[in-house]
PDB file of C-alpha atoms and ligand atoms in Angstrom:
ATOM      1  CA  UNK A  30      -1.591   1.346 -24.561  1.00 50.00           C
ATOM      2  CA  UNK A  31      -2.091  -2.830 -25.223  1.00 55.00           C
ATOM      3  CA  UNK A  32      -3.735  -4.591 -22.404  1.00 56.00           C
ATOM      4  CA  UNK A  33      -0.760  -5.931 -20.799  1.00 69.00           C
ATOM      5  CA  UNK A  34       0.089  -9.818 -20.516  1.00 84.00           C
ATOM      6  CA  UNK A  35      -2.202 -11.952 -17.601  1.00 88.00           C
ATOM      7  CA  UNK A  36       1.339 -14.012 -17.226  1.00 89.00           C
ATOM      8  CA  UNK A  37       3.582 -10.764 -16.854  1.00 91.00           C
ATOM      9  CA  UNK A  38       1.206  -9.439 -14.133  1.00 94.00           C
ATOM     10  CA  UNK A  39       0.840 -12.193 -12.273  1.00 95.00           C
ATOM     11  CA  UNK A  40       4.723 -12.538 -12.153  1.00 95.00           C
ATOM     12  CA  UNK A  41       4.987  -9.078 -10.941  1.00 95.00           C
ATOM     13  CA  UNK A  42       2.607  -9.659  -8.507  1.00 96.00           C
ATOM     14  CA  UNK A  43       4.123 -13.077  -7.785  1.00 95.00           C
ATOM     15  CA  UNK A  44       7.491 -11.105  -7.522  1.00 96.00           C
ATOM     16  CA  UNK A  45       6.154  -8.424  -5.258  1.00 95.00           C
ATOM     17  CA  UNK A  46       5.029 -10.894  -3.095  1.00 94.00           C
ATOM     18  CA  UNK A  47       8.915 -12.699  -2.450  1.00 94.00           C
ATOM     19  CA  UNK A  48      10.538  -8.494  -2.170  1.00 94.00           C
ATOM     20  CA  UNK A  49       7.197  -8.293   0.828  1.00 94.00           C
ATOM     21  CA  UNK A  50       8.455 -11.379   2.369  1.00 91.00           C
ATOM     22  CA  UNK A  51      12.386 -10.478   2.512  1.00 92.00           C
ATOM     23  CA  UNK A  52      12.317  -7.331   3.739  1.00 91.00           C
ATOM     24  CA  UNK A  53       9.652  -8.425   6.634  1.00 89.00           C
ATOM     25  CA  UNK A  54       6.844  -6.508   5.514  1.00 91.00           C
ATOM     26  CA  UNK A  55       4.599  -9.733   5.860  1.00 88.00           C
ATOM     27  CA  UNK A  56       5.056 -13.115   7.055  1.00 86.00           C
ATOM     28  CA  UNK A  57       3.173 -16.295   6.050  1.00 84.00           C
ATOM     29  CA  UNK A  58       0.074 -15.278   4.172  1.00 81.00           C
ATOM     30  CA  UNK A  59      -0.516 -12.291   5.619  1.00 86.00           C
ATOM     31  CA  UNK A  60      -0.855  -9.310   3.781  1.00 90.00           C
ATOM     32  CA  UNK A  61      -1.707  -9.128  -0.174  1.00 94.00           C
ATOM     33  CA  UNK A  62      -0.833  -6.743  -2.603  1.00 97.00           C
ATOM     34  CA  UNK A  63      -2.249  -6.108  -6.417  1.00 97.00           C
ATOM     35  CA  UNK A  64      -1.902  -4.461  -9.759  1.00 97.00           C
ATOM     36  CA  UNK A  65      -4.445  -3.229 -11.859  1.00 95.00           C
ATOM     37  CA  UNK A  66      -4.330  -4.334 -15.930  1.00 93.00           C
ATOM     38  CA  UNK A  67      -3.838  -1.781 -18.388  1.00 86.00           C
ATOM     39  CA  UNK A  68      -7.056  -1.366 -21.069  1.00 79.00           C
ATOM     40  CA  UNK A  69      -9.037  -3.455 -18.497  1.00 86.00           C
ATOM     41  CA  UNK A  70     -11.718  -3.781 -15.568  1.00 87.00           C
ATOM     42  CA  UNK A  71      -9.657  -5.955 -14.049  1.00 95.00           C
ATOM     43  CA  UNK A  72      -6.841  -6.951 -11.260  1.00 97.00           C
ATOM     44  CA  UNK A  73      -4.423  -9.227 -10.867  1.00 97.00           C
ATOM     45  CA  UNK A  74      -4.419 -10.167  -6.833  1.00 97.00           C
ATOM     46  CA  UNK A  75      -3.052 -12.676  -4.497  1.00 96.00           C
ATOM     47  CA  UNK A  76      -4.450 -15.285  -3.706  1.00 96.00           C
ATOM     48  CA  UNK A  77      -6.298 -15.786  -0.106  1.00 94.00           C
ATOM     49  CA  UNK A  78      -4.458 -18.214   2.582  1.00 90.00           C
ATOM     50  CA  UNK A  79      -1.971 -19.185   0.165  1.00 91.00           C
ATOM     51  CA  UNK A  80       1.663 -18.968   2.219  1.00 91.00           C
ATOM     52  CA  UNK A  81       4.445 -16.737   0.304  1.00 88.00           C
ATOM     53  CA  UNK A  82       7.105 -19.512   0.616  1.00 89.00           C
ATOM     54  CA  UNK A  83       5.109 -21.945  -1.475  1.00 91.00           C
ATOM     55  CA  UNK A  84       2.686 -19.606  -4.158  1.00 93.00           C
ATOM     56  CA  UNK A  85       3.034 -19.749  -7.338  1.00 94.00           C
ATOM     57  CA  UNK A  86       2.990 -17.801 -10.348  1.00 95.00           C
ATOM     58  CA  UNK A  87      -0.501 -19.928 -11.192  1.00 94.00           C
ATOM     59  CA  UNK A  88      -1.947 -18.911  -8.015  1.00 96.00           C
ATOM     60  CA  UNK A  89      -1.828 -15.439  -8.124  1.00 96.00           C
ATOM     61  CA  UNK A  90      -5.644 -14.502  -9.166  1.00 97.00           C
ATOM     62  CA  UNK A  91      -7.740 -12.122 -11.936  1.00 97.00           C
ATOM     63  CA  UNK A  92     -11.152 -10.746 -10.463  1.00 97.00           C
ATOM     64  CA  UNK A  93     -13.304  -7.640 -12.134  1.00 96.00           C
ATOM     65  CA  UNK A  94     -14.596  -4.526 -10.263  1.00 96.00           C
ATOM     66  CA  UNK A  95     -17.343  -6.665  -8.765  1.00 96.00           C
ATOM     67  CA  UNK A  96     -14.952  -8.872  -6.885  1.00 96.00           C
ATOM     68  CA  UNK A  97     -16.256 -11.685  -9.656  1.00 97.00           C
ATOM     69  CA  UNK A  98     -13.030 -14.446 -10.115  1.00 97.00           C
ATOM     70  CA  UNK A  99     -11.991 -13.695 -13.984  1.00 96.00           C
ATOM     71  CA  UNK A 100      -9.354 -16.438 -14.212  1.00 95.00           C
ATOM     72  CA  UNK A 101      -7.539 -18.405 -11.340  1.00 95.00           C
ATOM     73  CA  UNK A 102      -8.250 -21.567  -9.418  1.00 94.00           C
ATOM     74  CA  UNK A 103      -7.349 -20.440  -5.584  1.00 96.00           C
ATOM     75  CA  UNK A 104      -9.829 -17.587  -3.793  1.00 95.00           C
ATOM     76  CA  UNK A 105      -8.907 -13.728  -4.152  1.00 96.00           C
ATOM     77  CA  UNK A 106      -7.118 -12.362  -1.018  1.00 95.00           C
ATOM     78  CA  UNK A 107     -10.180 -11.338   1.731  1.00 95.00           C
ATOM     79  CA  UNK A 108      -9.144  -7.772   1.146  1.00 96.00           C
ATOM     80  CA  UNK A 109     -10.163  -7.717  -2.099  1.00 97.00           C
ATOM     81  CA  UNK A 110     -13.169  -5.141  -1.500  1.00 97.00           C
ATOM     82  CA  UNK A 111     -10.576  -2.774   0.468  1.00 97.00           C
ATOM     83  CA  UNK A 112      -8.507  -2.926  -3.047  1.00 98.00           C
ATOM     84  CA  UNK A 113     -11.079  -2.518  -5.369  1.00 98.00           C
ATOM     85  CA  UNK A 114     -12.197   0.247  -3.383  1.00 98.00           C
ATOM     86  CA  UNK A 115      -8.961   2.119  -3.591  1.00 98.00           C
ATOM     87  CA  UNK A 116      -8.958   1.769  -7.016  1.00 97.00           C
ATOM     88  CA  UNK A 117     -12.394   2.749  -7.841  1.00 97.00           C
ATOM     89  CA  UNK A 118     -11.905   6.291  -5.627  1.00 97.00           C
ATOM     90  CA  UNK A 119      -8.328   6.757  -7.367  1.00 96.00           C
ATOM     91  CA  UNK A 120      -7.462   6.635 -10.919  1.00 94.00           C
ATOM     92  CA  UNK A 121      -3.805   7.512 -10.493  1.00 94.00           C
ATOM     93  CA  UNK A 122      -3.263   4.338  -8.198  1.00 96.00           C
ATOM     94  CA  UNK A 123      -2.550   1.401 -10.230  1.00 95.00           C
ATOM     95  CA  UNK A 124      -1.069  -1.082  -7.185  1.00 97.00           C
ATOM     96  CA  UNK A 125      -1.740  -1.312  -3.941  1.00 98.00           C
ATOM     97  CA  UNK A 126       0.505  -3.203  -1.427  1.00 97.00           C
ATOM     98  CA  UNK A 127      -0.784  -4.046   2.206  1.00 97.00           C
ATOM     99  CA  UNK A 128       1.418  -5.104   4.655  1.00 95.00           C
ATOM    100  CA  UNK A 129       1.642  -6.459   8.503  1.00 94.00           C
ATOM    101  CA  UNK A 130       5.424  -4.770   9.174  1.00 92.00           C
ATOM    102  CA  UNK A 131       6.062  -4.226  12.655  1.00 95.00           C
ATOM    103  CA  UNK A 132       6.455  -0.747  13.247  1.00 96.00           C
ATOM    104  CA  UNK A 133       3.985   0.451  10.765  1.00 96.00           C
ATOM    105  CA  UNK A 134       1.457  -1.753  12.809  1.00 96.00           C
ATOM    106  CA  UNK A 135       2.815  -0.428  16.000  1.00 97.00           C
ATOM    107  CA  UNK A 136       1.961   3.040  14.658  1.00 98.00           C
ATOM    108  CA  UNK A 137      -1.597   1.562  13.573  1.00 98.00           C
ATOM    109  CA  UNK A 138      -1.694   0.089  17.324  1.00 98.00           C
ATOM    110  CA  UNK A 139      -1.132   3.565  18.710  1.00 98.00           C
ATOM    111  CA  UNK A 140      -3.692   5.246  16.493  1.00 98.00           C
ATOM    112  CA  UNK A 141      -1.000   7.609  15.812  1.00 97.00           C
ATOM    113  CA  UNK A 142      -0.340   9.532  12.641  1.00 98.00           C
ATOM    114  CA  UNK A 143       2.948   9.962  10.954  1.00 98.00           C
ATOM    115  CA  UNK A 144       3.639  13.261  10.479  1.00 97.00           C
ATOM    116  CA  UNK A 145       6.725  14.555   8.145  1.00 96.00           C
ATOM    117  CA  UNK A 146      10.008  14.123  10.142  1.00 96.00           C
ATOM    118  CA  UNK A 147      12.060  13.307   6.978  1.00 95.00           C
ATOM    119  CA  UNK A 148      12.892  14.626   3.448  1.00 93.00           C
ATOM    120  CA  UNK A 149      11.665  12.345   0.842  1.00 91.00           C
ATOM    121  CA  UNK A 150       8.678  11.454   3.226  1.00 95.00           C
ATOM    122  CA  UNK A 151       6.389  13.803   1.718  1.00 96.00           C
ATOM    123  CA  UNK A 152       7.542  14.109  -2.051  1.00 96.00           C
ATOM    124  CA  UNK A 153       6.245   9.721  -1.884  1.00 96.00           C
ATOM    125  CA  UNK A 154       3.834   9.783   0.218  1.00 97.00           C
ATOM    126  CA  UNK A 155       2.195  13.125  -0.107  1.00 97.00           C
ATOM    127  CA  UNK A 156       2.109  14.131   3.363  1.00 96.00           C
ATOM    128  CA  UNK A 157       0.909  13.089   6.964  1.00 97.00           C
ATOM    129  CA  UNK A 158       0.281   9.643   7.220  1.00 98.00           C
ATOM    130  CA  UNK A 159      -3.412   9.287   8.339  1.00 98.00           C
ATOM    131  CA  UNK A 160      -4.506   6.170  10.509  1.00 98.00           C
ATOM    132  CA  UNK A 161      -8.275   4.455   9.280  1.00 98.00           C
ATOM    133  CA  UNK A 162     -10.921   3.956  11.514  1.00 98.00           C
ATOM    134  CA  UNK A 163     -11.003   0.541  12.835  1.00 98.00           C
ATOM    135  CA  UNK A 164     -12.853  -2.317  10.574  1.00 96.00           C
ATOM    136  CA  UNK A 165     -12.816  -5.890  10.770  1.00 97.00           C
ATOM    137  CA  UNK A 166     -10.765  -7.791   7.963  1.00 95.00           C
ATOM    138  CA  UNK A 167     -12.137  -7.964   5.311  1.00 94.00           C
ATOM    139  CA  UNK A 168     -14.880  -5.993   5.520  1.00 97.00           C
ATOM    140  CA  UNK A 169     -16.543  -3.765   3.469  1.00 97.00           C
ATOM    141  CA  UNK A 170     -16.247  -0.698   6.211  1.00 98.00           C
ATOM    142  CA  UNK A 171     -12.520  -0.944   6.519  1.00 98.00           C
ATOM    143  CA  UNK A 172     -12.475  -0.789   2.734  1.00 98.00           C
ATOM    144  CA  UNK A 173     -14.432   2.617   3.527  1.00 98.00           C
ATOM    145  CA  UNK A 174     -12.305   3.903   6.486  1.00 98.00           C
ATOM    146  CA  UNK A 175      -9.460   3.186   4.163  1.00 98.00           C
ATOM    147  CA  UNK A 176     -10.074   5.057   1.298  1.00 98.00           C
ATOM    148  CA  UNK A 177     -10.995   7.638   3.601  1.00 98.00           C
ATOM    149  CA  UNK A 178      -8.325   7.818   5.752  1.00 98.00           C
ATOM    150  CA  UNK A 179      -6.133   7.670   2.477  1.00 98.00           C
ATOM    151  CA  UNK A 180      -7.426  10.636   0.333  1.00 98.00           C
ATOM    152  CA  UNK A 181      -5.089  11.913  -2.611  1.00 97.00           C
ATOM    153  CA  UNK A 182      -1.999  10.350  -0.350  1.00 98.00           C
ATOM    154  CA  UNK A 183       0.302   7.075  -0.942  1.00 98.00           C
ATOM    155  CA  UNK A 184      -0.401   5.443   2.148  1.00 98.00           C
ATOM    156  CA  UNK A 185      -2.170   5.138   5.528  1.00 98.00           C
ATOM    157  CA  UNK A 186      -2.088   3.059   8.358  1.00 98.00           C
ATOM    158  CA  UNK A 187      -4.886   0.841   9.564  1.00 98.00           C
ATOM    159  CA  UNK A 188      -6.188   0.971  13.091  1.00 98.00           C
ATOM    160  CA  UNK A 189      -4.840  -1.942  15.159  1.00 97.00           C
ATOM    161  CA  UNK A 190      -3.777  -3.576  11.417  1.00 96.00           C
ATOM    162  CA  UNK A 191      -0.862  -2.675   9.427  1.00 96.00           C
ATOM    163  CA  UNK A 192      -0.674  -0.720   6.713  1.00 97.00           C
ATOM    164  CA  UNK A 193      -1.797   0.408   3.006  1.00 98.00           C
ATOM    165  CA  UNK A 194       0.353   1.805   0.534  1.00 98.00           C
ATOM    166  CA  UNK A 195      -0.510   2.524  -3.441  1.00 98.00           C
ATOM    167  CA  UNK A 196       1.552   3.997  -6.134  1.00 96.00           C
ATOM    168  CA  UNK A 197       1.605   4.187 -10.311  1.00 95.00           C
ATOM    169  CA  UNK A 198       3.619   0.652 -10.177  1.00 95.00           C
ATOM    170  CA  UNK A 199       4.088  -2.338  -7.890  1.00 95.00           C
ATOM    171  CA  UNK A 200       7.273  -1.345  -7.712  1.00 95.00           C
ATOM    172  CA  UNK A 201       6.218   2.682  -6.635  1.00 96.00           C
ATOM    173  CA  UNK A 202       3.934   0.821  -4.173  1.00 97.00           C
ATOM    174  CA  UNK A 203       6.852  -1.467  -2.222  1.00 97.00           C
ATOM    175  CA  UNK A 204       9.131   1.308  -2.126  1.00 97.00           C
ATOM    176  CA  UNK A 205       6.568   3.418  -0.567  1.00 97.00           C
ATOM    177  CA  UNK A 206       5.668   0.478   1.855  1.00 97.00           C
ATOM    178  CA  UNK A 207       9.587  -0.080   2.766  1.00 96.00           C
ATOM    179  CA  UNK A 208       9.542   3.877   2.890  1.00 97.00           C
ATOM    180  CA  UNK A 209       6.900   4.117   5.637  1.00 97.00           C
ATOM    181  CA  UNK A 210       8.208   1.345   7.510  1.00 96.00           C
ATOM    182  CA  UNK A 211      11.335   2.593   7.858  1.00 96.00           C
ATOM    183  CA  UNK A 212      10.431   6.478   8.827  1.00 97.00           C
ATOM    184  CA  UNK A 213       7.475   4.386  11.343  1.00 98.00           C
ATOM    185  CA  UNK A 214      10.884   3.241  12.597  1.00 97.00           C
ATOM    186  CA  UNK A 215      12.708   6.475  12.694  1.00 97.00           C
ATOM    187  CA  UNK A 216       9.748   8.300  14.914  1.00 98.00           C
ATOM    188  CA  UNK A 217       9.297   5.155  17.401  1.00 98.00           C
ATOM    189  CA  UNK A 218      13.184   5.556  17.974  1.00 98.00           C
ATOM    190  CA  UNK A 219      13.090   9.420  18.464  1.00 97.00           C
ATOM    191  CA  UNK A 220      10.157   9.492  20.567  1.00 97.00           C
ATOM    192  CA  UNK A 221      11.187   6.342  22.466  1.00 97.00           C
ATOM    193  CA  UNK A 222      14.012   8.438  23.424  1.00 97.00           C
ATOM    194  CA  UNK A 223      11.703  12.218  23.618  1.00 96.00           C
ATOM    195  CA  UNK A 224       8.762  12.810  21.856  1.00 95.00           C
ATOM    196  CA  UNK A 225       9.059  16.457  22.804  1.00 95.00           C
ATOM    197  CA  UNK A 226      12.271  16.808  20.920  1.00 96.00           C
ATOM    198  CA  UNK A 227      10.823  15.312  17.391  1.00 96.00           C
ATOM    199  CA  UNK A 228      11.029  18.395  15.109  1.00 94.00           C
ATOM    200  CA  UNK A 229       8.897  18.626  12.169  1.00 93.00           C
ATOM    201  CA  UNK A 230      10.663  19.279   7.987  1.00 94.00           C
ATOM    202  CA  UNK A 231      10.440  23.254   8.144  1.00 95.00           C
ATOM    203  CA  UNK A 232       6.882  24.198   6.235  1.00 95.00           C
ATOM    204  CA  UNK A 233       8.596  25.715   3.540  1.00 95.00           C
ATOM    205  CA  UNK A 234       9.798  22.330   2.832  1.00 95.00           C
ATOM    206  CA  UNK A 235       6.676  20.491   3.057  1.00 95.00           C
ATOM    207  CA  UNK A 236       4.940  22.612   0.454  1.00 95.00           C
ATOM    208  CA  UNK A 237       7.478  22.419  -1.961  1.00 96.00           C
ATOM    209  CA  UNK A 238       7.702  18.898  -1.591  1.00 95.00           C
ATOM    210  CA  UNK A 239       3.507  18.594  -2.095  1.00 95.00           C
ATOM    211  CA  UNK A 240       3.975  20.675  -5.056  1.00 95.00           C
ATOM    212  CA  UNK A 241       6.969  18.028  -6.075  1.00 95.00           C
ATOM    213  CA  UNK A 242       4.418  15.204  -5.331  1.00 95.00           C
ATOM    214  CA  UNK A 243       1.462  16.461  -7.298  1.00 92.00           C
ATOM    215  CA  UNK A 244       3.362  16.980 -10.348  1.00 91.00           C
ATOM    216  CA  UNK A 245       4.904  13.540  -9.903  1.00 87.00           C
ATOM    217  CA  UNK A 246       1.475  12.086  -9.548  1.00 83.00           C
ATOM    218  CA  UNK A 247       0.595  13.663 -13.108  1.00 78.00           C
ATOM    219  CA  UNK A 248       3.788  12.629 -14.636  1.00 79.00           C
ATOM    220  CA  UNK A 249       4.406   8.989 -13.707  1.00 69.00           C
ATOM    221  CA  UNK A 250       2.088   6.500 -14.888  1.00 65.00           C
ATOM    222  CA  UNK A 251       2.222   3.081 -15.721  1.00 58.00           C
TER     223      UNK A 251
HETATM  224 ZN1  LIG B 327      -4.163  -7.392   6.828  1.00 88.06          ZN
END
């Protein structure tokens, strides 16, 4: 595989970033997502405090394993170490989207997990969604909690945050994060009206659909 193009993945990225901001995941400059490059130690981020409305392709940064700026003239997002800390723990994920959408955070504000209420749920995400211990922004222990909280799964929720969620492509990784937001939505609304009455996918159905997500974690790559 040829090391892809630094322009190509900073458009995706660049892209990404405009899907985030339409369907309300983020707002402003909040939130980041990233891709890793094929053949490479390195990542293509976004920038830090740059708003969505007015980035550019040019802003969208290149940094190494170390956090060490490869090419780019802005500052890597401040959740760089909680990316490169994904990616060092798991060599399946190659892009991670992290978002502030409303009722993924309220799920992160309730410290609650999400637990498999729909089909599709866990075949994408790969089961329960697990919420990470509470660390400041930015910080190298909420990059821990994180990956963590994570393990082999496609996203989590971060305590009194928002949300993580990774995949084989930028593109896996938004439909995963407009997944979660919208199931986050779907529990909130059921238990709003009785918690007692939320029924969980029948357990045959939850294995079957771990078994579908492992093998689609071997299969699809970048
Ligand atoms: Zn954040």
């Amino acid at each position: 595989m040829t090391p892809d193009s630094t322009q190509d993945v900073k458009r995706e990225v660049f892209d990404v970033c405009q899907e985030m901001l339409k369907a309300a995941l983020v707002i402003g400059s909040s939130g980041n997502a990233s891709i890793r490059i094929n053949n490479t130690d390195n990542v293509a981020i976004t920038p830090s405090n740059v708003d969505y409305t007015c980035m550019d392709i040019k802003d969208v940064m290149i940094i190494d394993m170390n956090g060490e700026i490869v090419e780019g003239e802005r500052n890597p997002s401040s959740e760089y170490p909680l990316h490169l800390a994904i990616y060092q723990a798991r060599p399946d994920v190659n892009a991670i989207i992290h978002t502030h959408c409303v009722y993924a955070s309220t799920m992160a504000v309730l410290r609650e997990p999400l637990p498999p209420i729909v089909d599709e749920f866990v075949i994408r995400l790969g089961g329960q969604v697990e919420v990470a211990e509470y660390g400041f922004m930015g910080s190298e222990e909420l990059a821990k909690n994180t990956v963590e909280a994570l393990g082999p799964r496609n996203a989590v929720f971060l305590a009194n945050h928002g949300a993580v969620c990774v995949g084989p492509t930028l593109d896996d990784a938004l439909y995963n994060a407009l997944l979660l937001q919208r199931v986050a939505h779907i529990y909130l609304l059921a238990a709003s009206v009785d918690k007692k009455k939320i029924t969980m996918l029948p357990t045959e159905s939850i294995e079957t659909q771990q078994q579908m997500f492992e093998v689609m974690k071997h299969l699809k790559k970048r």
